[in-house]
Phi, psi and omega in degrees: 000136183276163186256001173274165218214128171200167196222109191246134173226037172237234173327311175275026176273343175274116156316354180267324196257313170318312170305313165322317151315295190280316200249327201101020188195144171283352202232040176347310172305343171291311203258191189271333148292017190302306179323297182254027149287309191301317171341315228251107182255171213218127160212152158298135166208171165245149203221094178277178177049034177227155164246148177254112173252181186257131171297127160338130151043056192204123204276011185222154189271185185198136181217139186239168185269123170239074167002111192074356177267181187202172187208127163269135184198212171240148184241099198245154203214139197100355179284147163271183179301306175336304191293279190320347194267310193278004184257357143349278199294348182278310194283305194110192190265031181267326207230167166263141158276107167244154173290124224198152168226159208268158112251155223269164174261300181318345199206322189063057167268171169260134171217183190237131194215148162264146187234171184251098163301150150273142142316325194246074165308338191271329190270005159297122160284126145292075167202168199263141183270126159257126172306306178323293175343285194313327189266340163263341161220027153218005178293315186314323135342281211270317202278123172060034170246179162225111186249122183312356189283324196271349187301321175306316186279348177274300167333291181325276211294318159283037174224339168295329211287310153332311202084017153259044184300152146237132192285156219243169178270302172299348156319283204301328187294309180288333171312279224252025137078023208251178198058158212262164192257132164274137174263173184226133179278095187287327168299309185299331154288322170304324187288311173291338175110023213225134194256122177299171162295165192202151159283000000 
């Protein structure tokens, strides 16, 4: 069982895309990950003094540190090393992975979780980005495709599986929040069929 902890508060709060990311698939239950898919627990939490906005020209959010604000979101448990190397390479040079602390909705306990900072505050619409929205007209777009956006972590899972991974620029650039943001023509990637990164 992995022993990492993480607190998604965009895209990846739909479990069809976190499986997408980690196995290559929303359906886990099919594949050779069934195991350590089973592994992986899902609770509603909160992430005070941070705010969520909507990314510029982007079906995903981006969360910044606010004072007095709060973010709803998911507290996930059970991730292995594997997993956090491939939600890396997913998120990218937009965000940092930082240490952060939750609190459960169920028992309103405390807990230590790692999160996806955004980087770019200028590149934030001021309004708050909706999951609902998101789960009624763009999840289907994100779920079960193939997108150069998943390619590294699908590259990643086959090469774990060889045992010949190499660490990637976008792994690292999100450990250590370091690298420049490319912009993008999103519509014109919508049109190839090709999906930006996402929380």
């Amino acid at each position: 069982m992995g022993e990492h902890t993480a607190f998604f508060y965009g895209t990846l709060m739909a479990k069809e895309i976190l499986f997408r990311v980690l196995y290559g698939t929303t359906r886990p239950e099919n594949t050779e990950y069934l195991a350590v898919a089973q592994d992986i627990h899902i609770s509603s939490a909160v992430l005070r003094d941070y705010c969520r906005h909507r990314v510029e020209g982007a079906d995903y959010p981006g969360i910044i540190a606010q004072k007095g604000a709060s973010v709803l979101g998911t507290y996930v448990t059970g991730l292995r090393d594997a997993d956090i190397y491939r939600l890396d390479m997913f998120e990218g040079r937009q965000y940092k992975r930082t240490e952060v602390k939750v609190v459960l909705e169920h028992d309103k306990s405390e807990a230590e979780a790692e999160t996806y900072v955004f980087l770019y505050e200028d590149d934030l619409v001021k309004e708050e980005w909706s999951y609902e929205d998101f789960r009624k007209t763009k999840l289907q777009y994100w779920a079960d495709v193939e997108s150069e956006e998943y390619a590294e972590a699908d590259a990643d899972r086959e090469a774990e599986a060889s045992g010949n991974r190499i660490e990637t620029d976008r792994a690292s650039e999100a450990k250590e929040g370091t690298g420049n943001l490319v912009k993008t023509q999103v519509e014109d990637k919508k049109a190839e069929g090709a999906l930006d990164s996402a929380v």
